[in-house]
Amino acid sequence: MMRSLYSGVSGLRVHQTKMDVIGNNISNVNTVGFKSSSVTFSDILYQTTKSASGPNAETGVAGTNATQIGLGATLSSITTNIGKVGGSQRTDNAFDVMIEGDGFFVVNNGNGNYFTRAGSFQVDAAGTLCTATGAKVMGWQVDKNNPNKTAMDTVSELKVMSPENLISEPKGTTNSYLTGNIDMNDTQLTSDAGRPVSMSFYDNLGNKYNASFKIVKDEAADSSSQFKIKLADITDESGDSIFVKKVVDDDGTVTYEASSIESFNFGLEDGDNTTVEVDEKTGEVKIEMTGFDIFFNGSTGEFRGVGELPAGDEDPNESLSFKVNSDPADRFPSIDINFSKLTMFSNSGKSSVVANRGNVEDGTGAGNAVGELSGVSIDQAGKIYGVYDNGDQKLFGQIVVATFANPAGLESVGNNMYAATQNSGEFDGIGQDVTSAGGSFETGVLEMSNVDLSSEFTEMITTQRGFQANSRIITTSDTLLEELINLKR
């Protein structure tokens, strides 16, 4: 009878533990990235009252089985259902990230690296990406030799909004190209003003300027498909010529003189140096230059070359070099102006030529002004990019994941975090790109709890009945003991 009492007690204990686990699961039904747990029982010690015996051929007696009495149940394991992915919850928050596939985010709370599936991140006062509980998100930093990729190295904290990331440095324009059509019958081509073409560009400090070119018909040429391009002036963002300095005397008299920028280079390779003159009374800019030829095929209207036509089988020149001379000399970079996209077709005497910043093939070298950080985005590989109001984009780092041979062996430490154990496998300190195993990140989405309420309530019912049945063992055994004590009456 005493054995049945203690068996009932052990049953109560394990069912109470299972109810504790169910309660924890249900309480975390809306916890981001939570992984539910399940309980398994096993029987424990047996008391053998009669050992098994084998058959005896001499006596003809058959074998008998052992007689054993079990002594109750014990807790076998509490297993985290870590491989079951929870549902997706859309948040549209740029810093909310969900892992599609295996792996865990690597975070550090100051005591070491931990792992989580909860991707609800934010940025602290130092600009560091972190969890809601203050653990820093770890990842790879930008490669020092290539700002467009990350270096696969020991994980470190990701400072996505550090002071140096709040500003995008300006870049001087190094490439430009002309597109459009020149109609040989355009009357503007024969006037002194010519056909105007405006080209904007930036210096290395981020200041924007506008170069005013003019295209005129080459009257000295025998061919009607040959034109010249000349520079008329260069103005700053206020519309004032950079070659002119305005001087106001004490009596209010206004005169003009040449500024510190007195010349520019324009032409093939390094370009020919041209000095600019300024009218002291009117401030008018005078640029004396013959210009450079633009050649077209008179039969097809296609572009043939610029500057000069090649001899023999040599490739034609497609570009002219343009550079403003200043002090310091490297304030204005040399700009390669490409003309290969121009055509010469008839268009009712109307020409249309536009100058575009950037390389004719891929748009690089356009230059830009200084930019302020306007947004942050995370792509499917976990690369974090800053977007600036000048159109620039900069890589800040990359979120990585950690994978384990036995993720169910991780130890839960609270705050949606897990710690590596001997049975889970060790973290190598580097992690891996989430896409290397076919996974990806989804931004603006969170992984919800994987708790299945229908399953939990069913388990609750069976657990309650199990607890109830074990309690009946105790009360019934007590009744038997009471009857035994009453035998002496």
Coordinates of C-alpha atoms in Angstrom, one line a residue:
M1 CA 0.0 0.0 0.0
M2 CA 2.9 2.3 0.7
R3 CA 4.2 1.7 -2.8
S4 CA 0.9 2.9 -4.3
L5 CA 0.9 6.0 -2.2
Y6 CA 4.4 7.0 -3.4
S7 CA 3.6 6.1 -7.0
G8 CA 0.6 8.4 -6.8
V9 CA 2.8 11.2 -5.4
S10 CA 5.3 10.8 -8.2
G11 CA 2.4 10.9 -10.7
L12 CA 1.2 14.1 -9.1
R13 CA 4.6 15.7 -9.3
V14 CA 5.2 14.9 -13.0
H15 CA 1.7 16.1 -14.0
Q16 CA 2.2 19.3 -12.0
T17 CA 5.5 19.9 -13.9
K18 CA 3.7 19.3 -17.2
M19 CA 1.0 21.7 -16.2
D20 CA 3.8 24.3 -15.4
V21 CA 5.2 23.8 -18.9
I22 CA 1.7 24.2 -20.5
G23 CA 1.1 27.3 -18.5
N24 CA 4.4 28.8 -19.6
N25 CA 3.5 28.0 -23.2
I26 CA 0.1 29.6 -23.0
S27 CA 1.4 32.7 -21.2
N28 CA 3.9 33.2 -24.1
V29 CA 1.4 32.7 -26.9
N30 CA 2.0 36.3 -28.1
T31 CA 5.7 36.5 -27.3
V32 CA 7.8 37.3 -30.4
G33 CA 9.9 34.4 -31.5
F34 CA 8.9 32.2 -28.5
K35 CA 9.4 28.4 -28.9
S36 CA 7.0 26.1 -27.0
S37 CA 8.1 23.2 -24.9
S38 CA 6.7 19.7 -24.5
V39 CA 7.1 17.2 -21.6
T40 CA 7.7 13.4 -21.8
F41 CA 7.5 11.0 -18.8
S42 CA 9.1 7.7 -18.1
D43 CA 8.6 5.0 -15.6
I44 CA 11.2 4.6 -12.8
L45 CA 12.4 2.0 -10.3
Y46 CA 10.9 -1.5 -10.2
Q47 CA 10.7 -3.8 -7.2
T48 CA 11.2 -7.4 -8.3
T49 CA 9.3 -9.8 -6.1
K50 CA 10.1 -12.8 -8.2
S51 CA 12.9 -13.3 -10.7
A52 CA 12.4 -14.8 -14.1
S53 CA 13.2 -18.5 -14.6
G54 CA 14.0 -20.5 -17.7
P55 CA 12.4 -23.7 -18.9
N56 CA 13.9 -27.0 -17.3
A57 CA 14.1 -29.8 -19.8
E58 CA 14.9 -32.4 -17.1
T59 CA 12.0 -31.7 -14.9
G60 CA 9.6 -30.5 -17.6
V61 CA 8.9 -27.3 -15.8
A62 CA 8.2 -24.2 -18.1
G63 CA 9.9 -20.9 -17.7
T64 CA 8.3 -18.1 -15.7
N65 CA 8.4 -14.3 -16.1
A66 CA 9.7 -12.0 -13.5
T67 CA 7.2 -10.4 -11.2
Q68 CA 7.9 -6.6 -10.8
I69 CA 6.0 -3.8 -9.2
G70 CA 6.7 -0.3 -10.6
L71 CA 7.3 2.6 -8.3
G72 CA 5.8 5.5 -10.2
A73 CA 6.7 8.0 -13.0
T74 CA 9.5 10.5 -13.4
L75 CA 10.2 13.4 -15.8
S76 CA 12.1 12.2 -18.8
S77 CA 12.6 15.4 -20.7
I78 CA 11.3 18.9 -21.4
T79 CA 12.0 19.5 -25.1
T80 CA 11.9 22.9 -26.8
N81 CA 10.1 22.8 -30.2
I82 CA 12.8 25.0 -31.6
G83 CA 12.6 23.7 -35.2
K84 CA 8.9 24.7 -35.6
V85 CA 8.7 28.2 -37.1
G86 CA 6.0 30.5 -35.8
G87 CA 3.7 32.5 -38.0
S88 CA 4.6 35.9 -39.6
Q89 CA 3.4 39.2 -38.2
R90 CA 3.7 42.2 -40.5
T91 CA 4.9 45.4 -38.7
D92 CA 6.4 47.5 -41.6
N93 CA 9.1 48.5 -39.2
A94 CA 12.5 48.6 -41.0
F95 CA 14.3 47.2 -37.9
D96 CA 11.9 44.2 -37.5
V97 CA 13.6 41.1 -39.1
M98 CA 12.4 37.6 -39.5
I99 CA 14.6 34.6 -40.4
E100 CA 13.3 32.5 -43.2
G101 CA 15.1 29.2 -42.6
D102 CA 17.4 27.8 -39.9
G103 CA 19.7 29.8 -37.7
F104 CA 19.6 32.4 -34.9
F105 CA 20.5 36.0 -34.6
V106 CA 23.6 36.5 -32.5
V107 CA 23.3 39.0 -29.7
N108 CA 25.5 40.1 -26.8
N109 CA 24.3 41.5 -23.5
G110 CA 27.8 42.2 -22.1
N111 CA 28.2 38.7 -20.6
G112 CA 28.8 36.9 -23.9
N113 CA 27.1 35.9 -27.1
Y114 CA 23.6 34.5 -27.0
F115 CA 21.1 33.5 -29.7
T116 CA 17.5 34.4 -30.5
R117 CA 14.9 34.1 -33.1
A118 CA 13.1 37.3 -32.0
G119 CA 14.1 40.0 -34.5
S120 CA 12.4 43.0 -32.9
F121 CA 15.3 45.4 -33.1
Q122 CA 15.9 49.1 -32.4
V123 CA 18.7 51.6 -32.2
D124 CA 20.1 53.0 -29.0
A125 CA 21.5 56.4 -28.2
A126 CA 25.0 55.3 -29.5
G127 CA 23.5 54.3 -32.8
T128 CA 23.9 50.5 -32.1
L129 CA 21.4 48.0 -33.3
C130 CA 20.0 46.1 -30.3
T131 CA 17.1 44.1 -28.9
A132 CA 14.3 45.6 -26.8
T133 CA 16.0 44.2 -23.7
G134 CA 19.4 45.9 -24.5
A135 CA 21.4 43.1 -26.0
K136 CA 23.5 44.3 -29.0
V137 CA 23.0 42.7 -32.4
M138 CA 26.2 41.2 -33.7
G139 CA 27.4 40.9 -37.3
W140 CA 30.1 41.6 -39.8
Q141 CA 31.7 45.0 -40.4
V142 CA 32.3 46.7 -43.8
D143 CA 35.5 45.5 -45.5
K144 CA 38.2 48.2 -45.1
N145 CA 39.5 47.5 -48.6
N146 CA 36.0 47.5 -50.3
P147 CA 33.2 49.6 -48.9
N148 CA 30.7 47.7 -51.0
K149 CA 31.1 44.4 -49.2
T150 CA 31.4 43.1 -45.6
A151 CA 34.4 41.2 -44.2
M152 CA 33.7 37.7 -42.9
D153 CA 35.3 37.9 -39.5
T154 CA 34.6 37.6 -35.7
V155 CA 31.2 39.1 -35.1
S156 CA 31.0 42.6 -33.5
E157 CA 28.3 45.1 -32.6
L158 CA 26.6 46.9 -35.5
K159 CA 26.7 50.7 -35.2
V160 CA 24.2 51.6 -37.9
M161 CA 23.7 55.2 -36.8
S162 CA 27.1 56.1 -35.5
P163 CA 28.2 59.8 -36.1
E164 CA 30.3 58.9 -39.2
N165 CA 27.2 57.2 -40.8
L166 CA 24.9 60.2 -40.3
I167 CA 26.7 62.1 -43.1
S168 CA 27.6 61.0 -46.7
E169 CA 30.7 62.7 -48.0
P170 CA 30.4 64.7 -51.2
K171 CA 31.9 63.5 -54.4
G172 CA 33.2 65.5 -57.3
T173 CA 31.8 64.8 -60.8
T174 CA 34.2 62.8 -63.0
N175 CA 31.9 61.7 -65.8
S176 CA 29.2 63.3 -68.0
Y177 CA 27.7 62.5 -71.3
L178 CA 25.6 64.3 -73.9
T179 CA 22.4 62.8 -75.4
G180 CA 20.0 64.1 -78.0
N181 CA 19.9 65.2 -81.6
I182 CA 21.5 68.1 -83.6
D183 CA 19.6 69.2 -86.7
M184 CA 21.9 70.7 -89.3
N185 CA 19.0 73.1 -90.3
D186 CA 18.6 74.5 -86.8
T187 CA 19.1 78.3 -87.2
Q188 CA 20.5 78.6 -83.7
L189 CA 23.6 76.7 -84.8
T190 CA 24.6 79.7 -87.1
S191 CA 24.0 82.4 -84.5
D192 CA 26.6 83.8 -82.1
A193 CA 24.7 82.3 -79.1
G194 CA 24.7 78.9 -80.7
R195 CA 22.6 76.0 -79.4
P196 CA 23.0 76.2 -75.6
V197 CA 23.8 73.1 -73.5
S198 CA 23.8 73.2 -69.8
M199 CA 25.9 70.7 -67.8
S200 CA 25.7 70.6 -64.0
F201 CA 28.6 69.2 -61.9
Y202 CA 30.0 69.1 -58.4
D203 CA 33.4 69.9 -57.0
N204 CA 35.0 67.7 -54.3
L205 CA 33.5 69.9 -51.5
G206 CA 30.0 69.2 -52.7
N207 CA 29.4 72.6 -54.3
K208 CA 27.2 72.5 -57.4
Y209 CA 28.0 74.4 -60.6
N210 CA 26.6 74.8 -64.1
A211 CA 28.8 74.9 -67.2
S212 CA 27.1 76.6 -70.2
F213 CA 28.3 75.2 -73.5
K214 CA 27.2 76.2 -76.9
I215 CA 27.2 74.2 -80.1
V216 CA 27.7 76.1 -83.4
K217 CA 28.0 75.1 -87.0
D218 CA 31.6 74.9 -88.2
E219 CA 31.5 77.5 -90.9
A220 CA 35.1 76.8 -91.9
A221 CA 34.4 73.1 -92.5
D222 CA 33.5 71.8 -96.0
S223 CA 31.0 69.3 -94.5
S224 CA 27.6 70.3 -93.2
S225 CA 27.8 67.5 -90.7
Q226 CA 30.6 69.1 -88.6
F227 CA 30.0 71.3 -85.6
K228 CA 31.9 72.9 -82.8
I229 CA 31.4 73.0 -79.0
K230 CA 32.6 75.9 -76.9
L231 CA 32.3 76.9 -73.3
A232 CA 30.4 80.1 -72.6
D233 CA 30.6 80.4 -68.8
I234 CA 30.5 78.5 -65.5
T235 CA 28.1 79.7 -62.7
D236 CA 27.6 78.7 -59.1
E237 CA 24.3 77.9 -57.4
S238 CA 23.6 81.6 -57.0
G239 CA 23.9 82.1 -60.8
D240 CA 27.1 84.1 -60.5
S241 CA 30.1 83.4 -62.8
I242 CA 32.9 81.7 -60.9
F243 CA 35.4 83.7 -63.1
V244 CA 34.1 87.1 -61.8
K245 CA 34.7 88.9 -58.5
K246 CA 32.4 91.8 -57.7
V247 CA 34.1 94.8 -56.1
V248 CA 32.2 97.6 -54.3
D249 CA 34.2 100.7 -53.5
D250 CA 33.6 102.9 -50.5
D251 CA 31.5 105.3 -52.6
G252 CA 29.3 102.5 -53.8
T253 CA 30.9 102.2 -57.2
V254 CA 30.7 98.6 -58.5
T255 CA 33.5 97.2 -60.6
Y256 CA 34.4 93.7 -61.6
E257 CA 37.7 91.8 -61.7
A258 CA 38.9 88.3 -62.4
S259 CA 38.4 85.9 -59.5
S260 CA 41.0 83.4 -58.3
I261 CA 39.7 81.0 -60.9
E262 CA 41.1 82.3 -64.2
S263 CA 41.3 79.4 -66.6
F264 CA 40.0 75.9 -67.5
N265 CA 41.2 72.9 -69.5
F266 CA 39.0 71.6 -72.3
G267 CA 39.9 69.2 -75.1
L268 CA 41.5 65.8 -75.7
E269 CA 43.3 64.0 -72.9
D270 CA 44.3 66.7 -70.4
G271 CA 42.7 69.4 -72.5
D272 CA 43.9 72.8 -73.8
N273 CA 44.3 75.5 -71.2
T274 CA 42.1 78.5 -71.8
T275 CA 42.3 81.8 -69.9
V276 CA 39.2 83.8 -69.2
E277 CA 38.9 87.6 -69.4
V278 CA 36.5 89.7 -67.4
D279 CA 35.1 93.1 -68.4
E280 CA 35.8 95.4 -65.4
K281 CA 32.8 97.6 -66.1
T282 CA 30.1 95.0 -66.9
G283 CA 31.5 91.9 -65.4
E284 CA 31.0 90.1 -68.8
V285 CA 33.0 87.0 -69.2
K286 CA 35.0 86.7 -72.4
I287 CA 36.2 83.3 -73.5
E288 CA 38.3 83.2 -76.7
M289 CA 38.5 79.6 -78.0
T290 CA 38.0 78.0 -81.4
G291 CA 36.1 75.1 -79.8
F292 CA 36.3 71.4 -80.6
D293 CA 34.8 69.6 -83.6
I294 CA 31.9 67.1 -83.4
F295 CA 31.7 64.9 -86.5
F296 CA 28.7 63.0 -87.8
N297 CA 28.1 60.7 -90.8
G298 CA 26.4 62.9 -93.4
S299 CA 24.7 59.9 -94.9
T300 CA 23.4 58.1 -91.7
G301 CA 23.4 60.9 -89.1
E302 CA 25.4 58.7 -86.7
F303 CA 28.2 60.0 -84.5
R304 CA 31.7 59.7 -85.9
G305 CA 34.0 61.3 -83.4
V306 CA 34.9 64.4 -81.4
G307 CA 38.1 66.6 -81.3
E308 CA 39.6 65.1 -84.5
L309 CA 38.9 62.2 -86.8
P310 CA 41.2 59.2 -86.4
A311 CA 43.5 58.1 -89.1
G312 CA 43.2 54.7 -90.7
D313 CA 41.7 52.0 -88.5
E314 CA 42.1 53.9 -85.2
D315 CA 39.1 54.2 -82.9
P316 CA 37.4 57.6 -82.9
N317 CA 37.6 59.9 -79.9
E318 CA 34.3 59.8 -78.1
S319 CA 35.1 62.1 -75.2
L320 CA 36.6 65.5 -74.3
S321 CA 38.3 66.3 -71.0
F322 CA 37.1 69.3 -68.9
K323 CA 38.6 70.7 -65.8
V324 CA 38.4 74.0 -63.9
N325 CA 41.8 75.2 -62.7
S326 CA 41.7 76.4 -59.1
D327 CA 43.7 76.7 -55.9
P328 CA 44.0 74.1 -54.5
A329 CA 44.4 72.2 -57.8
D330 CA 42.4 69.1 -56.7
R331 CA 39.3 70.9 -55.7
F332 CA 37.7 70.3 -59.2
P333 CA 38.3 66.9 -60.6
S334 CA 38.7 66.3 -64.3
I335 CA 35.4 65.5 -66.0
D336 CA 35.2 63.1 -69.0
I337 CA 32.4 64.3 -71.3
N338 CA 31.2 61.6 -73.7
F339 CA 29.5 62.6 -77.0
S340 CA 28.8 59.1 -78.5
K341 CA 25.1 59.2 -77.8
L342 CA 24.5 62.3 -80.1
T343 CA 22.8 61.9 -83.5
M344 CA 22.3 64.2 -86.4
F345 CA 18.8 63.6 -87.8
S346 CA 16.4 66.0 -89.5
N347 CA 13.8 67.3 -87.0
S348 CA 12.1 70.3 -88.5
G349 CA 15.0 72.5 -87.7
K350 CA 14.9 71.8 -84.0
S351 CA 17.9 70.5 -82.0
S352 CA 17.7 69.0 -78.5
V353 CA 20.9 68.2 -76.6
V354 CA 21.0 67.4 -72.9
A355 CA 24.0 66.9 -70.7
N356 CA 23.7 64.1 -68.0
R357 CA 26.0 63.5 -65.1
G358 CA 27.6 60.1 -64.8
N359 CA 29.2 57.5 -67.0
V360 CA 27.4 56.8 -70.2
E361 CA 27.4 53.0 -69.4
D362 CA 26.5 52.8 -65.7
G363 CA 26.0 56.3 -64.4
T364 CA 29.0 56.2 -62.1
G365 CA 31.0 59.3 -61.5
A366 CA 28.0 61.6 -61.3
G367 CA 29.1 63.2 -58.1
N368 CA 26.9 64.6 -55.4
A369 CA 26.6 67.1 -52.6
V370 CA 27.0 66.2 -48.9
G371 CA 24.1 64.0 -47.8
E372 CA 22.2 63.5 -44.5
L373 CA 21.0 60.1 -43.5
S374 CA 17.3 59.8 -44.4
G375 CA 16.6 56.1 -43.9
V376 CA 18.0 52.7 -43.2
S377 CA 17.2 49.4 -45.0
I378 CA 18.1 45.8 -44.5
D379 CA 18.2 43.4 -47.5
Q380 CA 17.5 39.7 -47.7
A381 CA 21.1 38.9 -47.0
G382 CA 21.1 41.0 -43.8
K383 CA 23.2 43.8 -45.3
I384 CA 22.3 47.1 -43.7
Y385 CA 22.3 50.2 -46.0
G386 CA 22.0 53.8 -45.2
V387 CA 20.1 56.0 -47.7
Y388 CA 20.9 59.7 -47.9
D389 CA 19.0 62.7 -49.2
N390 CA 21.6 63.3 -51.9
G391 CA 20.8 59.9 -53.5
D392 CA 23.8 58.2 -52.0
Q393 CA 23.7 54.7 -50.4
K394 CA 26.3 53.3 -48.0
L395 CA 26.8 49.8 -46.6
F396 CA 26.9 49.8 -42.7
G397 CA 27.4 46.1 -42.0
Q398 CA 25.7 42.8 -42.2
I399 CA 23.5 40.8 -39.7
V400 CA 24.6 37.1 -39.6
V401 CA 23.1 34.0 -38.2
A402 CA 24.5 31.1 -36.0
T403 CA 23.5 27.5 -36.7
F404 CA 23.9 24.5 -34.4
A405 CA 24.2 20.7 -35.0
N406 CA 21.4 20.2 -32.3
P407 CA 19.5 23.5 -31.8
A408 CA 17.1 21.7 -29.4
G409 CA 20.1 21.4 -27.1
L410 CA 20.3 25.2 -26.6
E411 CA 19.6 26.4 -23.1
S412 CA 16.9 29.1 -22.6
V413 CA 18.1 32.0 -20.5
G414 CA 15.1 34.3 -20.7
N415 CA 14.5 37.4 -22.7
N416 CA 14.0 35.3 -25.8
M417 CA 17.6 34.3 -25.7
Y418 CA 19.4 30.9 -25.7
A419 CA 22.9 29.9 -24.7
A420 CA 25.0 27.3 -26.4
T421 CA 25.6 24.0 -24.4
Q422 CA 27.8 20.9 -24.9
N423 CA 24.8 19.1 -26.5
S424 CA 23.9 21.9 -28.9
G425 CA 27.4 22.5 -30.4
E426 CA 29.6 25.5 -30.0
F427 CA 29.3 28.8 -31.8
D428 CA 32.5 29.5 -33.9
G429 CA 32.4 33.3 -33.2
I430 CA 32.0 34.1 -36.8
G431 CA 28.6 33.0 -37.9
Q432 CA 27.4 32.8 -41.5
D433 CA 25.5 34.6 -44.2
V434 CA 21.9 33.6 -44.0
T435 CA 21.7 33.0 -47.7
S436 CA 24.6 30.5 -47.7
A437 CA 22.1 27.8 -46.5
G438 CA 19.3 28.9 -48.7
G439 CA 17.6 31.1 -46.1
S440 CA 16.9 34.8 -46.1
F441 CA 15.7 37.7 -44.0
E442 CA 12.3 39.3 -44.2
T443 CA 12.2 42.9 -43.1
G444 CA 9.1 44.6 -41.6
V445 CA 8.0 41.1 -40.4
L446 CA 8.4 39.3 -37.0
E447 CA 8.2 35.6 -36.2
M448 CA 5.4 35.0 -33.9
S449 CA 5.2 32.4 -31.1
N450 CA 4.9 28.8 -32.3
V451 CA 2.5 27.9 -29.5
D452 CA -0.5 25.9 -30.8
L453 CA -3.4 26.8 -28.4
S454 CA -5.6 23.9 -29.6
S455 CA -2.8 21.4 -28.8
E456 CA -2.0 23.1 -25.5
F457 CA -5.7 23.0 -24.3
T458 CA -5.9 19.3 -25.3
E459 CA -2.7 18.6 -23.3
M460 CA -4.1 20.6 -20.4
I461 CA -7.2 18.3 -20.3
T462 CA -5.2 15.1 -20.4
T463 CA -2.8 16.5 -17.8
Q464 CA -5.7 17.5 -15.5
R465 CA -7.2 14.0 -15.8
G466 CA -3.8 12.4 -15.1
F467 CA -3.3 14.5 -12.0
Q468 CA -6.9 13.7 -10.9
A469 CA -6.3 10.0 -11.4
N470 CA -3.1 10.0 -9.4
S471 CA -4.8 11.9 -6.6
R472 CA -7.4 9.1 -6.5
I473 CA -4.6 6.5 -6.0
I474 CA -3.6 8.3 -2.8
T475 CA -7.1 8.7 -1.5
T476 CA -7.9 5.0 -2.3
S477 CA -4.7 3.8 -0.7
D478 CA -5.5 5.9 2.4
T479 CA -8.9 4.1 2.6
L480 CA -7.2 0.7 2.4
L481 CA -4.8 1.7 5.2
E482 CA -7.8 2.9 7.3
E483 CA -9.5 -0.5 6.8
L484 CA -6.3 -2.3 7.8
I485 CA -6.1 -0.3 11.0
N486 CA -9.8 -1.0 11.8
L487 CA -9.2 -4.8 11.7
K488 CA -8.4 -4.8 15.5
R489 CA -11.8 -3.5 16.4

